[in-house]
Amino acid sequence: SAGLAHEINNPIGIIAARVECMLWEADEQGLSETVRGDLKVIARHADRVARITQGLLSFSRQQAWRLSPVDVNTVVEEALVLVEKQLAREQVTLERDLAPGLPAVLGSANHLQQVLLNLLTNAREAMPEGGRLRVATRRNGGSVEVEVADTGKGIPAGHLSRVFDPFFTTKEKGTGLGLAISYGIVRDHQGTLTVGSREGAGTTFLVTIPAAGEREGRRHG
Ligand SMILES: Nc1ncnc2c1ncn2[C@@H]1O[C@H](COP(=O)(O)OP(=O)(O)O)[C@@H](O)[C@H]1O
Ligand SMILES: [Mg+2]
């Protein structure tokens, strides 16, 4: 998808820049309110396309990973630091239950943090009126698990199989890329990302990644 994203990224950048110019010159040129309104709509959507292609580009940049031992609890703590304040502001109670002494996993701490951030952001966005967010880690056999559970609006049964699809979104300003990217990152750690949800009750995402010692000797990419 990197090639395609580049192909889209260049022309959309030009479109956005030209529209920007036209809006600057709108007064001079005596453009009507209607035309100005249309230009603003074009600018907004060009922006959206640019954001989507940026997402695709960062998705496919993963090939350059160097695998190193990662402490999952540290990844979780660092992601939580970034969202904690906003959660508190939005009346979301944070409950953390991190198991001590977890084995390391082999991978990229940055990418795993991106996964956690995506899951935490989605959880927050599912609880606009507040609620409870539980983040737990544990060892399960040869794997490390991270659970992110919210008491938010939940996912309708009919949507469950589609939430990992690129561009699937139910949000007005969503890109539908967060979970697709997260899924790819977890898969590249030889792990799994699964979801369970009840509409109106809440949603639980489960990340499972094999511990460093348990991984097959297979090389990434
Ligand atoms: N915790 C959650 N609670 C309810 N719905 C969720 C949750 N996480 C994901 N979803 C659903 O999955 C869709 C895709 O999520 P994502 O890939 O992160 O894209 P985006 O957040 O941009 O919409 C969301 O639009 C939403 O419908
Ligand atoms: Mg999201």
GROMACS .gro file of C-alpha atoms and ligand atoms in nm:
model
  249
    1SER     CA    1   0.000   0.000   0.000
    2ALA     CA    2   0.301   0.235   0.031
    3GLY     CA    3   0.319   0.289  -0.345
    4LEU     CA    4  -0.049   0.369  -0.368
    5ALA     CA    5  -0.031   0.606  -0.072
    6HIS     CA    6   0.254   0.796  -0.236
    7GLU     CA    7   0.062   0.816  -0.562
    8ILE     CA    8  -0.230   0.974  -0.376
    9ASN     CA    9  -0.024   1.186  -0.141
   10ASN     CA   10   0.145   1.399  -0.406
   11PRO     CA   11  -0.160   1.512  -0.606
   12ILE     CA   12  -0.368   1.564  -0.293
   13GLY     CA   13  -0.094   1.789  -0.157
   14ILE     CA   14  -0.111   1.997  -0.475
   15ILE     CA   15  -0.491   2.015  -0.462
   16ALA     CA   16  -0.481   2.128  -0.099
   17ALA     CA   17  -0.217   2.393  -0.171
   18ARG     CA   18  -0.407   2.535  -0.472
   19VAL     CA   19  -0.734   2.553  -0.282
   20GLU     CA   20  -0.550   2.727  -0.002
   21CYS     CA   21  -0.421   2.986  -0.255
   22MET     CA   22  -0.768   3.038  -0.399
   23LEU     CA   23  -0.908   3.102  -0.051
   24TRP     CA   24  -0.630   3.354   0.017
   25GLU     CA   25  -0.711   3.541  -0.300
   26ALA     CA   26  -1.088   3.513  -0.262
   27ASP     CA   27  -1.127   3.879  -0.163
   28GLU     CA   28  -0.910   4.018  -0.442
   29GLN     CA   29  -1.088   3.805  -0.697
   30GLY     CA   30  -1.429   3.900  -0.561
   31LEU     CA   31  -1.538   3.539  -0.519
   32SER     CA   32  -1.890   3.487  -0.391
   33GLU     CA   33  -1.974   3.339  -0.052
   34THR     CA   34  -2.103   3.027  -0.228
   35VAL     CA   35  -1.778   2.964  -0.412
   36ARG     CA   36  -1.584   3.034  -0.096
   37GLY     CA   37  -1.799   2.783   0.091
   38ASP     CA   38  -1.736   2.522  -0.177
   39LEU     CA   39  -1.362   2.584  -0.162
   40LYS     CA   40  -1.368   2.532   0.213
   41VAL     CA   41  -1.545   2.200   0.168
   42ILE     CA   42  -1.282   2.092  -0.086
   43ALA     CA   43  -1.002   2.203   0.147
   44ARG     CA   44  -1.149   2.006   0.437
   45HIS     CA   45  -1.184   1.686   0.237
   46ALA     CA   46  -0.843   1.718   0.073
   47ASP     CA   47  -0.711   1.739   0.428
   48ARG     CA   48  -0.894   1.425   0.523
   49VAL     CA   49  -0.752   1.232   0.226
   50ALA     CA   50  -0.404   1.356   0.318
   51ARG     CA   51  -0.448   1.232   0.675
   52ILE     CA   52  -0.561   0.891   0.551
   53THR     CA   53  -0.267   0.849   0.317
   54GLN     CA   54  -0.032   0.959   0.595
   55GLY     CA   55  -0.180   0.681   0.806
   56LEU     CA   56  -0.121   0.428   0.530
   57LEU     CA   57   0.234   0.546   0.484
   58SER     CA   58   0.323   0.509   0.851
   59PHE     CA   59   0.155   0.166   0.844
   60SER     CA   60   0.387   0.039   0.574
   61ARG     CA   61   0.700   0.191   0.723
   62GLN     CA   62   0.706  -0.088   0.978
   63GLN     CA   63   0.944  -0.292   0.769
   64ALA     CA   64   1.239  -0.105   0.913
   65TRP     CA   65   1.184  -0.252   1.262
   66ARG     CA   66   1.462  -0.372   1.476
   67LEU     CA   67   1.337  -0.631   1.719
   68SER     CA   68   1.431  -0.576   2.079
   69PRO     CA   69   1.297  -0.704   2.412
   70VAL     CA   70   1.003  -0.491   2.521
   71ASP     CA   71   0.850  -0.467   2.868
   72VAL     CA   72   0.477  -0.452   2.803
   73ASN     CA   73   0.399  -0.288   3.139
   74THR     CA   74   0.630   0.002   3.053
   75VAL     CA   75   0.457   0.043   2.716
   76VAL     CA   76   0.119   0.049   2.891
   77GLU     CA   77   0.235   0.298   3.157
   78GLU     CA   78   0.381   0.530   2.895
   79ALA     CA   79   0.065   0.523   2.687
   80LEU     CA   80  -0.147   0.589   2.997
   81VAL     CA   81   0.060   0.895   3.090
   82LEU     CA   82  -0.040   1.044   2.755
   83VAL     CA   83  -0.415   1.000   2.802
   84GLU     CA   84  -0.460   1.007   3.181
   85LYS     CA   85  -0.537   1.379   3.214
   86GLN     CA   86  -0.792   1.382   2.937
   87LEU     CA   87  -0.962   1.072   3.080
   88ALA     CA   88  -0.995   1.241   3.418
   89ARG     CA   89  -1.136   1.553   3.254
   90GLU     CA   90  -1.400   1.344   3.081
   91GLN     CA   91  -1.507   1.166   3.401
   92VAL     CA   92  -1.352   0.835   3.302
   93THR     CA   93  -1.222   0.637   3.598
   94LEU     CA   94  -0.901   0.456   3.519
   95GLU     CA   95  -0.836   0.120   3.675
   96ARG     CA   96  -0.499  -0.045   3.616
   97ASP     CA   97  -0.414  -0.398   3.701
   98LEU     CA   98  -0.063  -0.467   3.572
   99ALA     CA   99   0.089  -0.803   3.660
  100PRO     CA  100   0.444  -0.775   3.796
  101GLY     CA  101   0.729  -0.982   3.658
  102LEU     CA  102   0.597  -1.027   3.304
  103PRO     CA  103   0.833  -1.181   3.049
  104ALA     CA  104   0.951  -0.945   2.774
  105VAL     CA  105   0.810  -0.965   2.422
  106LEU     CA  106   1.022  -0.922   2.112
  107GLY     CA  107   0.931  -0.625   1.899
  108SER     CA  108   0.902  -0.251   1.872
  109ALA     CA  109   0.806  -0.053   2.185
  110ASN     CA  110   0.704   0.246   1.972
  111HIS     CA  111   0.467   0.049   1.756
  112LEU     CA  112   0.317  -0.131   2.054
  113GLN     CA  113   0.264   0.204   2.222
  114GLN     CA  114   0.078   0.318   1.912
  115VAL     CA  115  -0.150   0.014   1.947
  116LEU     CA  116  -0.220   0.097   2.312
  117LEU     CA  117  -0.287   0.462   2.227
  118ASN     CA  118  -0.532   0.363   1.955
  119LEU     CA  119  -0.720   0.132   2.192
  120LEU     CA  120  -0.723   0.389   2.474
  121THR     CA  121  -0.839   0.664   2.239
  122ASN     CA  122  -1.121   0.452   2.103
  123ALA     CA  123  -1.226   0.361   2.459
  124ARG     CA  124  -1.232   0.727   2.558
  125GLU     CA  125  -1.430   0.820   2.249
  126ALA     CA  126  -1.684   0.549   2.333
  127MET     CA  127  -1.753   0.710   2.673
  128PRO     CA  128  -1.838   1.074   2.605
  129GLU     CA  129  -2.042   1.082   2.926
  130GLY     CA  130  -1.771   0.917   3.133
  131GLY     CA  131  -1.737   0.562   3.257
  132ARG     CA  132  -1.473   0.312   3.360
  133LEU     CA  133  -1.162   0.213   3.169
  134ARG     CA  134  -0.975  -0.093   3.284
  135VAL     CA  135  -0.628  -0.174   3.159
  136ALA     CA  136  -0.484  -0.506   3.267
  137THR     CA  137  -0.176  -0.708   3.179
  138ARG     CA  138  -0.110  -1.070   3.262
  139ARG     CA  139   0.085  -1.373   3.164
  140ASN     CA  140  -0.109  -1.650   2.995
  141GLY     CA  141   0.102  -1.957   2.923
  142GLY     CA  142   0.377  -1.850   2.684
  143SER     CA  143   0.210  -1.518   2.604
  144VAL     CA  144   0.163  -1.174   2.750
  145GLU     CA  145  -0.187  -1.027   2.736
  146VAL     CA  146  -0.309  -0.671   2.753
  147GLU     CA  147  -0.676  -0.608   2.808
  148VAL     CA  148  -0.840  -0.270   2.745
  149ALA     CA  149  -1.199  -0.270   2.863
  150ASP     CA  150  -1.445   0.021   2.864
  151THR     CA  151  -1.801   0.074   2.980
  152GLY     CA  152  -1.887   0.273   2.669
  153LYS     CA  153  -2.152   0.253   2.401
  154GLY     CA  154  -2.035  -0.084   2.271
  155ILE     CA  155  -2.022  -0.216   1.916
  156PRO     CA  156  -2.334  -0.349   1.742
  157ALA     CA  157  -2.301  -0.720   1.660
  158GLY     CA  158  -2.325  -0.640   1.290
  159HIS     CA  159  -2.015  -0.418   1.308
  160LEU     CA  160  -1.793  -0.650   1.510
  161SER     CA  161  -1.639  -0.826   1.213
  162ARG     CA  162  -1.565  -0.497   1.037
  163VAL     CA  163  -1.393  -0.285   1.301
  164PHE     CA  164  -1.047  -0.403   1.190
  165ASP     CA  165  -1.115  -0.322   0.823
  166PRO     CA  166  -0.921  -0.021   0.693
  167PHE     CA  167  -1.150   0.285   0.663
  168PHE     CA  168  -1.434   0.134   0.867
  169THR     CA  169  -1.549   0.413   1.095
  170THR     CA  170  -1.871   0.521   1.262
  171LYS     CA  171  -1.725   0.858   1.364
  172GLU     CA  172  -1.784   1.182   1.181
  173LYS     CA  173  -1.414   1.267   1.192
  174GLY     CA  174  -1.280   0.913   1.208
  175THR     CA  175  -1.031   0.767   0.963
  176GLY     CA  176  -1.108   0.404   1.036
  177LEU     CA  177  -0.737   0.331   1.036
  178GLY     CA  178  -0.657   0.301   1.408
  179LEU     CA  179  -0.765  -0.060   1.450
  180ALA     CA  180  -0.648  -0.171   1.105
  181ILE     CA  181  -0.300  -0.039   1.182
  182SER     CA  182  -0.307  -0.185   1.533
  183TYR     CA  183  -0.410  -0.523   1.397
  184GLY     CA  184  -0.117  -0.520   1.156
  185ILE     CA  185   0.131  -0.422   1.426
  186VAL     CA  186   0.014  -0.696   1.663
  187ARG     CA  187   0.018  -0.951   1.383
  188ASP     CA  188   0.376  -0.851   1.302
  189HIS     CA  189   0.458  -0.936   1.664
  190GLN     CA  190   0.316  -1.282   1.592
  191GLY     CA  191   0.029  -1.193   1.822
  192THR     CA  192  -0.347  -1.153   1.799
  193LEU     CA  193  -0.587  -0.863   1.857
  194THR     CA  194  -0.945  -0.959   1.936
  195VAL     CA  195  -1.259  -0.777   2.044
  196GLY     CA  196  -1.567  -0.857   2.244
  197SER     CA  197  -1.852  -0.613   2.294
  198ARG     CA  198  -2.207  -0.568   2.407
  199GLU     CA  199  -2.400  -0.277   2.271
  200GLY     CA  200  -2.482  -0.033   2.546
  201ALA     CA  201  -2.259  -0.212   2.797
  202GLY     CA  202  -1.900  -0.184   2.680
  203THR     CA  203  -1.614  -0.321   2.479
  204THR     CA  204  -1.302  -0.523   2.556
  205PHE     CA  205  -0.998  -0.548   2.331
  206LEU     CA  206  -0.742  -0.818   2.400
  207VAL     CA  207  -0.385  -0.806   2.273
  208THR     CA  208  -0.194  -1.133   2.300
  209ILE     CA  209   0.176  -1.146   2.216
  210PRO     CA  210   0.410  -1.441   2.256
  211ALA     CA  211   0.682  -1.392   2.519
  212ALA     CA  212   1.033  -1.341   2.377
  213GLY     CA  213   1.148  -1.690   2.471
  214GLU     CA  214   0.842  -1.851   2.314
  215ARG     CA  215   0.861  -1.692   1.972
  216GLU     CA  216   0.935  -1.896   1.667
  217GLY     CA  217   1.273  -1.822   1.515
  218ARG     CA  218   1.097  -1.682   1.208
  219ARG     CA  219   1.226  -1.347   1.094
  220HIS     CA  220   1.001  -1.049   1.041
  221GLY     CA  221   0.914  -0.929   0.692
  222LIG     N1  222  -1.390   0.092   2.236
  222LIG     C1  223  -1.480   0.102   2.138
  222LIG     N2  224  -1.611   0.116   2.166
  222LIG     C2  225  -1.703   0.127   2.067
  222LIG     N3  226  -1.673   0.123   1.936
  222LIG     C3  227  -1.545   0.110   1.901
  222LIG     C4  228  -1.441   0.099   1.999
  222LIG     N4  229  -1.323   0.084   1.934
  222LIG     C5  230  -1.352   0.086   1.802
  222LIG     N5  231  -1.484   0.103   1.781
  222LIG     C6  232  -1.552   0.107   1.649
  222LIG     O1  233  -1.460   0.070   1.550
  222LIG     C7  234  -1.447   0.174   1.452
  222LIG     C8  235  -1.307   0.175   1.395
  222LIG     O2  236  -1.212   0.219   1.491
  222LIG     P1  237  -1.074   0.281   1.440
  222LIG     O3  238  -1.013   0.186   1.343
  222LIG     O4  239  -0.993   0.317   1.560
  222LIG     O5  240  -1.116   0.409   1.358
  222LIG     P2  241  -1.179   0.549   1.411
  222LIG     O6  242  -1.152   0.558   1.559
  222LIG     O7  243  -1.105   0.652   1.332
  222LIG     O8  244  -1.325   0.543   1.378
  222LIG     C9  245  -1.490   0.299   1.526
  222LIG     O9  246  -1.537   0.399   1.439
  222LIG    C10  247  -1.601   0.247   1.616
  222LIG    O10  248  -1.722   0.232   1.544
  223MG      MG  249  -0.966   0.511   1.650
   0.00000   0.00000   0.00000
